[in-house]
Amino acid sequence: MYTVSKRVNPVKRMYLLLEEWFTLSFGADWNPLYHLGTLTFFFFWVVLISGLYLFIFFDTSIAGAYASVEHMTHQQWYAGGVMRSLHRYASDAAVVTILLHMFREFALDRYRGFRWWSWLTGVPTLWFVITLGITGYWLVWDELGLYVAVLSSQLMDSLPVMSGSMARDFLAGQLTDRLFTLMGFLHLLGQPILLIFAVWLHVKRLSHVEVSAPRGLAVGSLLALLVLSLLAPATSHAPAELSKVPAVLHLDWFYLNVYPLLDQWPATRVWMLTTSVTLLLMLMPWLPPKKTGPAAEVHLDECNGCGQCAEDCPFDAISVQARSDDSRWENEVVVNPEQCAACGICVGSCHSSNPFRHAKKTLETGIDMPQFPIDEVRARTVAALDELSGDTRIMLFGCDNAADIDSLRSPDVAVLSLFCTGMIPPTLVEYAHRHGADGVFITGCRTGDCYFRLGNRWLDQRFAGRRKPALRQRAQRDRIRVYRAAETDTARLRRELAAFQRDMAALKQEASVPGTRGEAEIADA
Amino acid sequence: MHKILRYPLQALNYTLFMLLVWYFSAAPPYAQLQPDQAVITVAFSHAGERREECRQLSREELEKLPPNMRAPMDCPRERSPVKVQLLLDGELLLEEVARAPGLYSDLGVDIYRTAKVPAGKHTLSVQMNDNMRVEGPTYTHEQTVTLEPAQLLVVNFNSETGSFIIQ
């Protein structure tokens, strides 16, 4: 089994503090840091809808563009003006959420190993967003638009593949509507299509991709954007004048931060810097690489091809195909080792992982982790429980990517860390009860923040009976507790575990009093 | 924490987020030019002269060629680089040597260079050499200009008339 270092680096500690603050403010379900992707989608919806409105009134000509934007901003401030402000501020907010998304994945070390694809495709996606914003500023055709147009053209001219000078088009007497129309087309259609394609690639290796932000967050964000739009409406600079160079510009630093560099450096050096930073970011998953454990293995003898593991796999690594042996079942599952994160969630999904099966021989399941098979999980659970000498015996299951549970081991508490708590088949909990555990305590990544994306959710749904394999009705739920904790939450976890121990002790005492639920009943359950 | 108590915290978070968005969407202002500065841009497209002069082929040389390729003149395609110097009040402000692009270095060059200068009255002189077989400038132009703050003065070259245009 792979060991995971429990030292928490300062960046991660800082991030976890921030996460804690947001959980305090919004609750785990609405914690914005858990929904940065869907929030970005939401902001793009706002950008899209406001952009469509603006397009109705926008004049895509050099002579008319500025006047049409000014008309919307001032004469139609209650609709066009608000829409313009929403368009700008939602675009900026999207950059913030994208940068936070990157920071989060970096701080939590969720960009290497099996996650390389999402990171690699995510970096250029940010550039697509930035260029979309750049053409947007261009279209306003004010002093800032002219500045953006001229400097962008200089950047393009410096590329060896470009012939002719695009920057000269912005000198007095040279500019025509054709280039302006081209920019309009790029901003309104070409770049958004490219961006959608990039986002599709970005999430291609994920399953159960969420694109909708929680309603509460969406409503809150929209209200905040609306208030900002009313209090500080987006405005233009003076109209573009080809014979003048604006002295002072109010740049949108979220999108135009590279441009001032062009005042200091030649365009080729700016290209070198941005390209180097981009390449460095893209190569980060291999600096250094992170080893992913061996992929899950399918044991066809125990697999009936039900496809639950394929349904549960967070990384779309399992597919259902026609049976390749002469079994009576119609289908089998196949693991794509390239995409397997070795999380073990599929083991928890498999009905054959029931530890009550094959009590006297090796427990084989339909899909298993070769480095920590379900048979070993069962054996180590039993061995850990057998070692307990305390009065109230607790079986504590944890996960390798959350709070360190080793320090919680005691004569009363047996611990077993798994790859993910989603690896736990519900029957394992009952099995632990049956083998002497007075209570089963499960801890893992913070609620809403599973390292393997869906392990927490699937465990909760299985325990609630909403997902297969479900925890049986007869299982004693009052002897099970789930409390999730990150690496920095050990003290809180210790307190929660102590409280659970007290509850289990009380339950045990209650059971031993005549007239209450008997021990035999508990044991039987 | 009770849900009701969370609302003020949420409002605080949204406020901070929107303050961040609002501020960096237009601030801090970027001063591209000082208040007393103007900009001179040298921008034109021009093909330099051929590196080598055209040469009349001899009868013997023509006879060696296939009949359909017997052009009487041999004109090497490569063109000279174009060197431009811009002097402001006698001081060198800009210098650019542009090599002819293209696989055979036979295309016209595009020059686009910009410089910030103090506003006011100046003597501007432009020199260009587009023929490597000639020493010194092949075209020159000098003019007194008065630049307003934030004005963009463009130095252009008309290849047909062989003259600089400053406007």
XYZ file of C-alpha atoms in Angstrom:
692
model
C 0.000 0.000 0.000
C 1.252 3.475 -0.826
C 2.048 5.787 2.036
C 1.191 9.436 1.809
C 3.221 12.115 3.518
C 1.118 13.895 6.134
C 3.327 16.947 6.382
C 1.239 19.912 5.356
C 3.127 22.499 3.350
C 2.459 26.216 4.010
C 0.658 26.755 0.694
C -1.731 23.928 1.405
C -2.184 25.087 4.996
C -3.052 28.566 3.718
C -5.516 27.137 1.216
C -7.160 24.927 3.845
C -7.609 27.952 6.106
C -9.288 29.817 3.273
C -11.459 26.802 2.582
C -12.443 26.653 6.229
C -13.445 30.313 6.159
C -15.688 29.731 3.170
C -17.237 26.643 4.734
C -18.008 28.749 7.796
C -19.598 31.410 5.579
C -21.424 29.286 3.029
C -21.541 25.778 4.465
C -19.816 22.867 2.770
C -22.497 22.488 0.092
C -22.098 26.045 -1.139
C -18.412 26.515 -0.432
C -17.322 28.464 -3.554
C -13.900 26.829 -3.505
C -15.595 23.486 -4.162
C -17.466 24.963 -7.117
C -14.875 27.079 -8.890
C -15.434 25.243 -12.165
C -19.203 25.547 -12.088
C -18.963 29.164 -10.929
C -16.777 29.899 -13.944
C -19.414 28.273 -16.143
C -22.032 30.403 -14.453
C -20.093 33.600 -15.119
C -19.792 32.603 -18.740
C -23.543 32.152 -18.916
C -23.882 35.709 -17.634
C -21.310 36.850 -20.203
C -23.113 34.995 -22.980
C -26.592 36.285 -22.191
C -25.448 39.859 -21.588
C -23.304 39.643 -24.732
C -26.268 38.559 -26.838
C -28.226 41.527 -25.573
C -25.355 43.912 -26.314
C -24.978 42.483 -29.810
C -28.543 43.485 -30.657
C -27.697 47.160 -30.189
C -24.017 47.054 -31.142
C -22.948 48.612 -34.436
C -20.076 46.589 -35.902
C -18.473 49.440 -37.779
C -15.609 51.773 -36.959
C -17.850 54.789 -37.235
C -20.730 53.363 -35.225
C -19.238 51.037 -32.613
C -18.304 53.614 -30.002
C -21.524 55.563 -30.350
C -23.638 52.419 -30.019
C -21.801 51.370 -26.844
C -22.156 54.871 -25.414
C -25.849 54.873 -26.242
C -26.330 51.622 -24.350
C -24.227 52.845 -21.432
C -25.916 56.198 -20.942
C -29.261 56.449 -22.732
C -30.198 52.869 -21.930
C -28.330 52.557 -18.633
C -31.119 50.545 -16.972
C -30.793 47.707 -19.515
C -27.904 48.063 -21.952
C -25.712 49.761 -19.354
C -26.391 47.077 -16.766
C -25.855 44.371 -19.372
C -22.550 45.923 -20.385
C -21.410 46.069 -16.773
C -22.520 42.491 -16.167
C -20.627 41.488 -19.317
C -17.427 43.079 -18.076
C -17.607 42.151 -14.415
C -18.691 38.558 -15.033
C -15.755 38.185 -17.461
C -13.409 39.485 -14.781
C -14.978 37.293 -12.115
C -14.427 34.294 -14.398
C -10.705 35.038 -14.519
C -10.633 35.213 -10.716
C -12.384 31.849 -10.370
C -10.113 30.287 -12.995
C -7.000 31.529 -11.176
C -8.385 30.320 -7.854
C -9.176 26.981 -9.499
C -5.550 26.692 -10.609
C -4.258 27.738 -7.207
C -6.491 25.200 -5.506
C -5.372 22.311 -7.688
C -1.760 23.351 -7.133
C -2.075 23.799 -3.365
C -3.808 20.449 -2.967
C -1.361 18.728 -5.344
C -4.195 17.801 -7.667
C -2.479 18.556 -10.922
C -0.011 15.702 -11.285
C -0.245 11.969 -11.772
C -3.557 10.854 -13.231
C -4.697 14.492 -13.297
C -2.075 15.597 -15.829
C -4.568 15.824 -18.665
C -6.917 18.257 -16.948
C -4.013 20.510 -15.954
C -2.322 20.344 -19.331
C -5.497 21.270 -21.202
C -6.530 23.809 -18.584
C -3.542 26.108 -19.083
C -4.211 26.961 -22.751
C -7.906 27.261 -21.918
C -6.998 30.237 -19.730
C -5.328 31.831 -22.740
C -8.435 31.298 -24.846
C -10.396 33.140 -22.174
C -7.859 35.972 -22.099
C -7.854 36.412 -25.876
C -11.650 36.417 -25.867
C -11.550 39.300 -23.404
C -8.947 41.133 -25.480
C -11.088 41.144 -28.617
C -13.996 42.286 -26.470
C -12.123 45.408 -25.399
C -11.123 45.981 -29.005
C -14.761 46.176 -30.117
C -15.653 49.134 -27.891
C -13.361 51.199 -30.113
C -12.427 53.757 -27.513
C -8.874 54.774 -26.596
C -8.428 51.487 -24.770
C -9.758 49.557 -27.766
C -7.285 51.336 -30.037
C -4.451 50.648 -27.601
C -5.382 46.967 -27.454
C -5.727 46.787 -31.233
C -2.373 48.418 -31.968
C -0.412 46.441 -29.383
C -2.093 43.166 -30.294
C -1.189 43.838 -33.900
C 2.410 44.504 -32.955
C 2.436 41.200 -31.123
C 1.038 39.408 -34.156
C 3.438 41.190 -36.524
C 6.405 39.917 -34.543
C 5.483 36.321 -35.307
C 7.598 34.942 -38.149
C 4.546 33.384 -39.804
C 2.878 36.740 -40.323
C 3.481 38.634 -43.515
C 2.755 42.313 -43.846
C 2.149 44.685 -40.989
C -1.179 44.563 -39.195
C -0.183 47.430 -36.899
C 0.021 49.815 -39.878
C -3.687 49.263 -40.417
C -4.334 51.394 -37.357
C -2.650 54.496 -38.697
C -4.818 57.323 -39.913
C -6.355 56.630 -43.277
C -5.562 52.903 -43.303
C -8.272 51.387 -41.184
C -11.286 49.779 -42.817
C -14.417 48.114 -41.513
C -13.227 44.729 -42.761
C -10.755 44.187 -39.936
C -13.309 45.412 -37.447
C -15.910 42.984 -38.751
C -13.358 40.193 -38.500
C -12.799 41.055 -34.835
C -16.541 41.054 -34.284
C -16.793 37.604 -35.831
C -13.904 36.304 -33.744
C -15.321 37.651 -30.500
C -18.899 36.674 -31.106
C -18.442 33.268 -32.681
C -14.936 32.015 -33.443
C -13.371 32.379 -30.018
C -16.394 31.164 -28.009
C -16.537 27.991 -30.138
C -12.819 27.445 -29.597
C -13.296 27.988 -25.876
C -16.137 25.472 -25.665
C -13.948 22.922 -27.447
C -11.075 23.620 -25.014
C -13.377 23.186 -22.015
C -14.682 19.919 -23.469
C -11.108 18.668 -23.737
C -10.397 19.887 -20.204
C -13.123 17.729 -18.649
C -12.880 14.850 -21.095
C -11.293 12.495 -18.583
C -13.891 13.103 -15.910
C -17.274 11.570 -15.364
C -20.304 13.149 -13.709
C -19.029 16.581 -14.710
C -21.020 19.325 -13.055
C -21.640 22.450 -15.083
C -24.260 24.133 -12.935
C -23.275 26.049 -9.841
C -25.401 25.445 -6.732
C -28.481 27.626 -6.966
C -27.603 29.590 -3.839
C -24.150 30.452 -5.121
C -25.471 31.346 -8.552
C -28.147 33.633 -7.127
C -25.681 35.236 -4.704
C -23.099 35.812 -7.420
C -25.654 37.266 -9.816
C -26.978 39.613 -7.145
C -23.453 40.711 -6.284
C -22.702 41.348 -9.965
C -25.936 43.301 -10.344
C -25.200 45.475 -7.326
C -21.696 46.156 -8.617
C -23.069 46.949 -12.083
C -25.491 49.484 -10.631
C -23.014 51.066 -8.234
C -20.050 51.208 -10.593
C -21.256 50.891 -14.189
C -18.645 49.975 -16.788
C -17.750 52.990 -18.902
C -15.632 53.711 -21.950
C -12.553 55.813 -22.478
C -12.689 58.703 -24.946
C -13.368 57.625 -28.538
C -10.426 56.209 -30.462
C -8.476 58.804 -32.437
C -5.928 57.388 -34.813
C -3.800 60.523 -34.628
C -3.508 60.403 -30.864
C -1.959 58.156 -28.271
C -3.844 58.057 -24.983
C -1.581 59.047 -22.104
C -3.418 57.305 -19.271
C -5.371 54.090 -19.620
C -7.628 52.294 -17.197
C -6.574 48.806 -18.090
C -8.538 45.746 -17.126
C -5.658 43.993 -15.424
C -7.397 40.641 -15.491
C -7.122 40.572 -19.274
C -4.603 43.191 -20.356
C -1.786 42.695 -17.881
C 0.757 41.724 -20.550
C 0.345 44.874 -22.616
C 2.372 47.337 -20.504
C 5.330 44.995 -20.989
C 5.281 45.948 -24.656
C 6.315 49.432 -23.619
C 9.459 48.040 -22.060
C 10.314 45.065 -24.222
C 10.188 44.165 -27.890
C 7.221 42.021 -28.856
C 9.410 38.943 -29.442
C 10.602 39.051 -25.834
C 7.022 39.349 -24.593
C 6.156 36.296 -26.676
C 9.133 34.440 -25.204
C 8.064 35.287 -21.674
C 4.412 34.339 -22.109
C 5.266 31.184 -24.057
C 7.832 30.129 -21.463
C 5.425 30.707 -18.582
C 2.711 28.793 -20.430
C 5.014 25.873 -21.234
C 6.331 25.805 -17.679
C 2.782 25.713 -16.332
C 1.840 22.978 -18.792
C 4.851 20.902 -17.798
C 4.183 21.221 -14.075
C 2.549 17.783 -13.777
C 5.951 16.308 -14.563
C 8.028 18.635 -12.360
C 8.376 16.202 -10.700
C 5.887 13.558 -11.791
C 3.631 11.878 -9.269
C 3.291 8.148 -9.266
C -0.190 6.718 -9.479
C -0.682 3.252 -8.016
C -1.393 0.231 -10.200
C -4.720 0.363 -12.001
C -7.758 -1.576 -10.852
C -8.000 -5.140 -12.159
C -11.149 -6.892 -13.287
C -11.717 -10.475 -12.166
C -14.155 -11.813 -14.686
C -15.012 -14.835 -12.534
C -16.630 -12.487 -10.020
C -17.888 -9.800 -12.415
C -21.452 -9.971 -13.701
C -21.012 -6.854 -15.812
C -23.581 -4.827 -13.883
C -21.585 -1.673 -14.645
C -21.947 -0.053 -11.213
C -18.181 0.496 -11.029
C -18.232 2.142 -14.463
C -21.073 4.354 -13.273
C -19.174 5.303 -10.111
C -15.693 5.782 -11.562
C -14.901 9.510 -11.168
C -12.360 9.506 -13.981
C -14.248 7.663 -16.689
C -11.650 4.874 -16.618
C -14.090 1.959 -16.719
C -16.303 0.980 -19.604
C -18.897 -1.758 -20.065
C -18.313 -4.024 -23.025
C -19.656 -7.267 -24.431
C -18.482 -10.344 -22.578
C -15.185 -11.756 -23.792
C -15.512 -15.129 -22.027
C -18.174 -17.823 -22.160
C -19.923 -16.637 -19.024
C -23.713 -16.473 -18.886
C -23.540 -12.720 -18.265
C -24.000 -10.367 -21.154
C -21.389 -7.734 -20.293
C -18.093 -7.212 -18.543
C -16.226 -4.148 -17.414
C -12.868 -3.064 -18.799
C -10.430 -0.716 -17.066
C -8.430 1.815 -19.035
C -5.167 1.877 -17.033
C -4.192 5.237 -18.553
C -7.121 6.939 -16.862
C -7.337 4.901 -13.670
C -6.549 6.994 -10.579
C -6.178 3.911 -8.359
C -8.742 5.343 -5.945
C -10.448 2.026 -5.238
C -13.944 3.549 -5.480
C -14.839 0.779 -7.944
C -14.084 -1.808 -5.234
C -16.635 -0.146 -2.990
C -19.120 -0.176 -5.878
C -18.803 -3.872 -6.597
C -21.478 -6.117 -5.098
C -18.912 -8.909 -4.940
C -16.786 -6.934 -2.464
C -19.095 -8.097 0.322
C -16.697 -9.340 3.031
C -19.266 -11.824 4.347
C -18.625 -13.861 1.189
C -15.976 -16.561 1.098
C -15.422 -16.334 4.843
C -13.003 -19.255 4.878
C -11.064 -18.483 1.735
C -9.653 -15.589 -0.203
C -12.266 -12.945 -0.931
C -12.260 -12.243 -4.626
C -14.294 -9.430 -6.069
C -15.233 -8.352 -9.558
C -12.862 -5.410 -9.605
C -10.018 -4.989 -7.177
C -6.893 -3.001 -6.375
C -3.855 -5.252 -6.795
C -1.818 -3.246 -4.271
C -4.513 -3.443 -1.562
C -7.117 -6.057 -2.462
C -10.445 -6.289 -0.670
C -9.327 -9.571 0.906
C -6.469 -7.718 2.593
C -8.830 -4.934 3.653
C -11.010 -7.540 5.319
C -8.081 -9.349 6.916
C -6.539 -6.148 8.261
C -9.896 -5.003 9.625
C -10.258 -8.240 11.544
C -6.627 -8.184 12.703
C -6.911 -4.564 13.867
C -10.105 -5.322 15.792
C -8.527 -8.414 17.364
C -5.701 -6.293 18.740
C -8.058 -3.989 20.660
C -8.063 -4.358 24.414
C -10.239 -1.412 25.507
C -13.831 -1.519 26.739
C -15.382 0.323 23.814
C -13.978 -0.878 20.543
C -14.019 1.470 17.602
C -13.053 0.648 14.041
C -11.815 3.802 12.368
C -11.582 3.862 8.574
C -9.755 6.806 7.063
C -8.369 7.873 3.740
C -4.798 8.442 2.643
C -5.502 11.980 1.441
C -7.139 13.463 4.521
C -6.405 13.686 8.249
C -3.692 11.386 9.555
C -5.487 8.677 11.505
C -2.403 6.791 12.684
C -2.066 9.097 15.683
C -5.624 8.163 16.745
C -4.757 4.509 17.251
C -5.310 3.404 20.883
C -6.350 0.281 22.842
C -9.952 1.306 22.035
C -9.461 2.432 18.468
C -8.310 0.332 15.529
C -7.405 2.272 12.402
C -7.229 1.385 8.753
C -6.442 3.912 6.068
C -7.766 3.280 2.573
C -7.099 5.015 -0.740
C -10.486 6.682 -0.448
C -13.465 6.104 1.799
C -15.450 5.514 -1.380
C -13.564 2.199 -1.422
C -15.622 0.992 1.543
C -18.368 -1.441 0.598
C -21.261 -0.801 3.043
C -21.145 -4.450 4.059
C -17.631 -3.878 5.420
C -19.137 -1.657 8.113
C -21.567 -4.370 9.119
C -18.721 -6.868 8.966
C -16.706 -4.748 11.425
C -19.725 -4.586 13.748
C -20.069 -8.333 13.528
C -16.402 -8.814 14.359
C -16.482 -6.928 17.603
C -16.525 -3.235 16.734
C -18.917 -1.332 19.000
C -18.844 1.477 16.517
C -17.470 2.259 13.080
C -16.091 5.735 12.547
C -15.312 6.859 9.025
C -13.266 9.901 8.199
C -11.983 11.177 4.879
C -11.509 14.342 2.847
C -13.617 17.322 3.902
C -17.249 17.206 2.838
C -17.496 18.405 -0.737
C -13.773 18.110 -1.325
C -12.984 14.456 -1.990
C -9.478 14.009 -3.391
C -10.941 11.523 -5.861
C -13.918 13.785 -6.551
C -16.827 11.450 -5.811
C -15.766 9.075 -3.029
C -17.534 11.064 -0.294
C -20.687 11.470 -2.311
C -20.971 7.816 -3.235
C -20.324 6.710 0.380
C -23.063 9.030 1.661
C -25.489 7.846 -0.995
C -24.734 4.183 -0.294
C -25.255 4.717 3.425
C -28.470 6.625 2.749
C -29.711 3.771 0.572
C -29.781 5.919 -2.569
C -26.953 4.183 -4.376
C -25.942 0.605 -4.966
C -24.567 -1.224 -3.092
C -26.644 0.297 -0.320
C -26.165 -0.119 3.409
C -28.835 -2.574 4.494
C -31.851 -1.335 6.444
C -31.025 -3.641 9.315
C -27.540 -2.140 9.740
C -27.281 -0.204 13.001
C -26.787 3.324 11.824
C -26.455 4.684 15.347
C -23.216 2.723 15.552
C -21.790 4.396 12.478
C -20.460 7.934 12.296
C -19.003 9.783 9.361
C -16.928 12.854 10.177
C -14.692 14.318 7.547
C -11.461 16.130 8.242
C -8.505 17.488 6.314
C -4.889 17.089 7.375
C -5.090 20.246 9.471
C -8.267 19.163 11.292
C -6.740 16.405 13.462
C -7.612 18.085 16.774
C -11.268 18.408 15.795
C -11.271 14.857 14.520
C -9.860 13.650 17.833
C -12.660 15.440 19.722
C -15.324 14.017 17.427
C -13.891 10.528 17.809
C -13.871 10.898 21.605
C -17.523 11.965 21.506
C -18.359 8.953 19.359
C -16.535 6.696 21.807
C -18.627 8.123 24.652
C -21.808 7.618 22.649
C -20.851 4.018 21.898
C -20.009 3.401 25.542
C -23.415 4.774 26.538
C -25.115 2.683 23.878
C -23.320 -0.397 25.127
C -24.286 0.350 28.699
C -27.871 0.954 27.679
C -27.910 -2.345 25.848
C -26.733 -4.195 28.950
C -29.591 -2.796 31.114
C -32.555 -5.208 31.297
C -35.553 -3.992 29.369
C -33.531 -2.144 26.804
C -32.087 -3.444 23.620
C -30.033 -6.509 24.438
C -26.454 -7.216 23.540
C -27.531 -10.259 21.609
C -29.729 -8.058 19.480
C -26.853 -5.729 18.755
C -24.573 -8.608 17.941
C -27.201 -10.089 15.716
C -27.666 -6.807 13.905
C -23.205 27.659 12.259
C -26.870 28.554 11.889
C -27.892 29.405 8.344
C -29.176 32.855 9.314
C -25.819 33.764 10.815
C -24.096 32.796 7.599
C -25.844 35.441 5.503
C -23.827 38.400 6.838
C -20.642 36.418 6.248
C -21.746 35.593 2.736
C -22.527 39.244 2.100
C -19.039 40.119 3.327
C -17.468 37.543 1.011
C -19.445 38.707 -2.006
C -18.518 42.310 -1.210
C -14.820 41.499 -0.995
C -14.988 39.487 -4.215
C -16.760 42.257 -6.094
C -14.375 44.885 -4.715
C -11.504 42.831 -6.120
C -13.248 42.489 -9.479
C -14.220 46.160 -9.628
C -10.810 47.510 -8.657
C -8.655 45.500 -11.025
C -11.129 45.851 -13.888
C -9.987 49.461 -14.330
C -7.274 50.257 -11.817
C -4.554 51.104 -11.061
C -4.350 53.449 -14.054
C -1.517 52.864 -16.457
C 0.381 55.914 -17.694
C 1.504 55.009 -21.163
C 2.863 58.485 -21.780
C 4.003 61.302 -19.567
C 1.775 64.396 -19.906
C 4.410 66.182 -22.017
C 5.186 63.321 -24.377
C 4.224 62.569 -27.949
C 4.859 59.540 -30.129
C 6.604 59.196 -33.456
C 5.906 56.076 -35.468
C 7.898 55.101 -38.529
C 5.658 52.844 -40.542
C 5.846 51.917 -44.190
C 6.255 49.082 -46.608
C 9.003 49.200 -49.190
C 10.950 46.781 -51.369
C 14.706 47.369 -51.389
C 16.713 47.455 -54.566
C 18.101 44.206 -55.994
C 21.286 43.060 -54.321
C 22.882 42.640 -57.736
C 22.173 44.556 -60.907
C 20.453 42.867 -63.802
C 22.856 41.559 -66.369
C 22.431 41.144 -70.147
C 22.989 37.513 -71.103
C 25.373 36.768 -73.930
C 24.249 34.873 -77.032
C 26.206 31.796 -75.861
C 24.546 31.875 -72.472
C 21.114 32.214 -74.013
C 21.683 29.275 -76.343
C 22.496 27.046 -73.392
C 19.058 27.717 -71.926
C 15.846 25.899 -72.980
C 14.013 27.939 -75.598
C 11.161 28.849 -73.261
C 13.547 30.313 -70.650
C 15.632 32.558 -72.850
C 14.996 35.865 -71.068
C 17.576 38.365 -72.237
C 18.215 39.740 -68.743
C 19.395 37.815 -65.661
C 17.970 39.518 -62.572
C 18.902 37.874 -59.200
C 15.872 37.918 -56.958
C 17.463 38.861 -53.626
C 16.774 42.362 -52.466
C 18.846 44.669 -50.294
C 17.955 45.127 -46.650
C 16.314 48.441 -45.834
C 18.063 50.566 -43.226
C 16.177 53.470 -41.666
C 17.463 56.022 -39.215
C 15.351 58.641 -37.517
C 17.130 61.573 -35.943
C 15.476 64.025 -33.613
C 17.318 67.316 -33.276
C 20.414 65.614 -34.614
C 20.276 62.734 -32.113
C 19.637 59.195 -33.273
C 16.145 58.244 -32.108
C 15.430 55.055 -34.011
C 17.394 52.723 -36.206
C 16.054 49.701 -38.000
C 17.665 47.351 -40.460
C 14.996 45.161 -42.029
C 16.072 42.194 -44.106
C 13.878 41.346 -47.064
C 11.546 38.504 -46.130
C 10.615 35.561 -48.310
C 12.322 32.295 -49.251
C 14.535 34.136 -51.721
C 14.693 37.353 -49.683
C 12.849 38.989 -52.538
C 9.842 40.566 -50.804
C 9.236 44.072 -49.570
C 9.943 44.908 -45.932
C 7.434 46.203 -43.417
C 8.780 48.682 -40.953
C 6.912 49.658 -37.814
C 8.833 51.337 -35.031
C 7.650 53.677 -32.343
C 9.398 56.125 -30.051
C 8.203 58.434 -27.303
C 9.551 61.969 -27.543
C 9.047 65.224 -25.655
C 6.277 67.370 -27.099
C 7.298 70.663 -28.703
C 9.247 71.898 -31.719
C 11.833 69.533 -33.196
C 13.894 68.985 -36.279
C 13.170 65.539 -37.590
C 15.373 63.889 -40.175
C 14.876 60.490 -41.748
C 17.515 58.627 -43.709
C 17.006 55.406 -45.575
C 19.297 53.125 -47.509
C 17.587 50.503 -49.649
C 20.499 49.597 -51.896
C 23.480 47.750 -50.471
C 25.509 48.690 -53.513
C 25.341 52.331 -52.443
C 27.199 53.809 -49.484
C 25.151 56.130 -47.288
C 21.456 56.999 -47.486
C 19.564 56.660 -50.730
C 16.673 58.783 -49.445
C 16.708 61.584 -46.891
C 14.173 63.988 -45.559
C 14.320 66.712 -42.936
C 11.447 68.686 -41.513
C 10.644 70.846 -38.536
C 7.677 69.552 -36.596
C 5.727 70.814 -33.611
C 4.328 67.991 -31.547
C 1.367 68.371 -29.220
C 1.259 66.207 -26.077
C -0.220 62.755 -26.893
C 0.071 63.443 -30.622
C 0.977 60.549 -32.886
C 3.245 61.629 -35.738
C 3.617 59.094 -38.519
C 6.643 58.911 -40.793
C 5.602 57.177 -43.992
C 7.428 56.516 -47.249
C 5.893 56.487 -50.688
C 7.837 54.002 -52.798
C 6.312 55.257 -56.039
C 7.393 58.842 -55.580
C 10.428 57.982 -53.475
C 9.532 60.521 -50.817
C 8.892 60.566 -47.114
C 5.586 61.813 -45.804
C 5.393 63.125 -42.256
C 1.907 63.693 -40.928
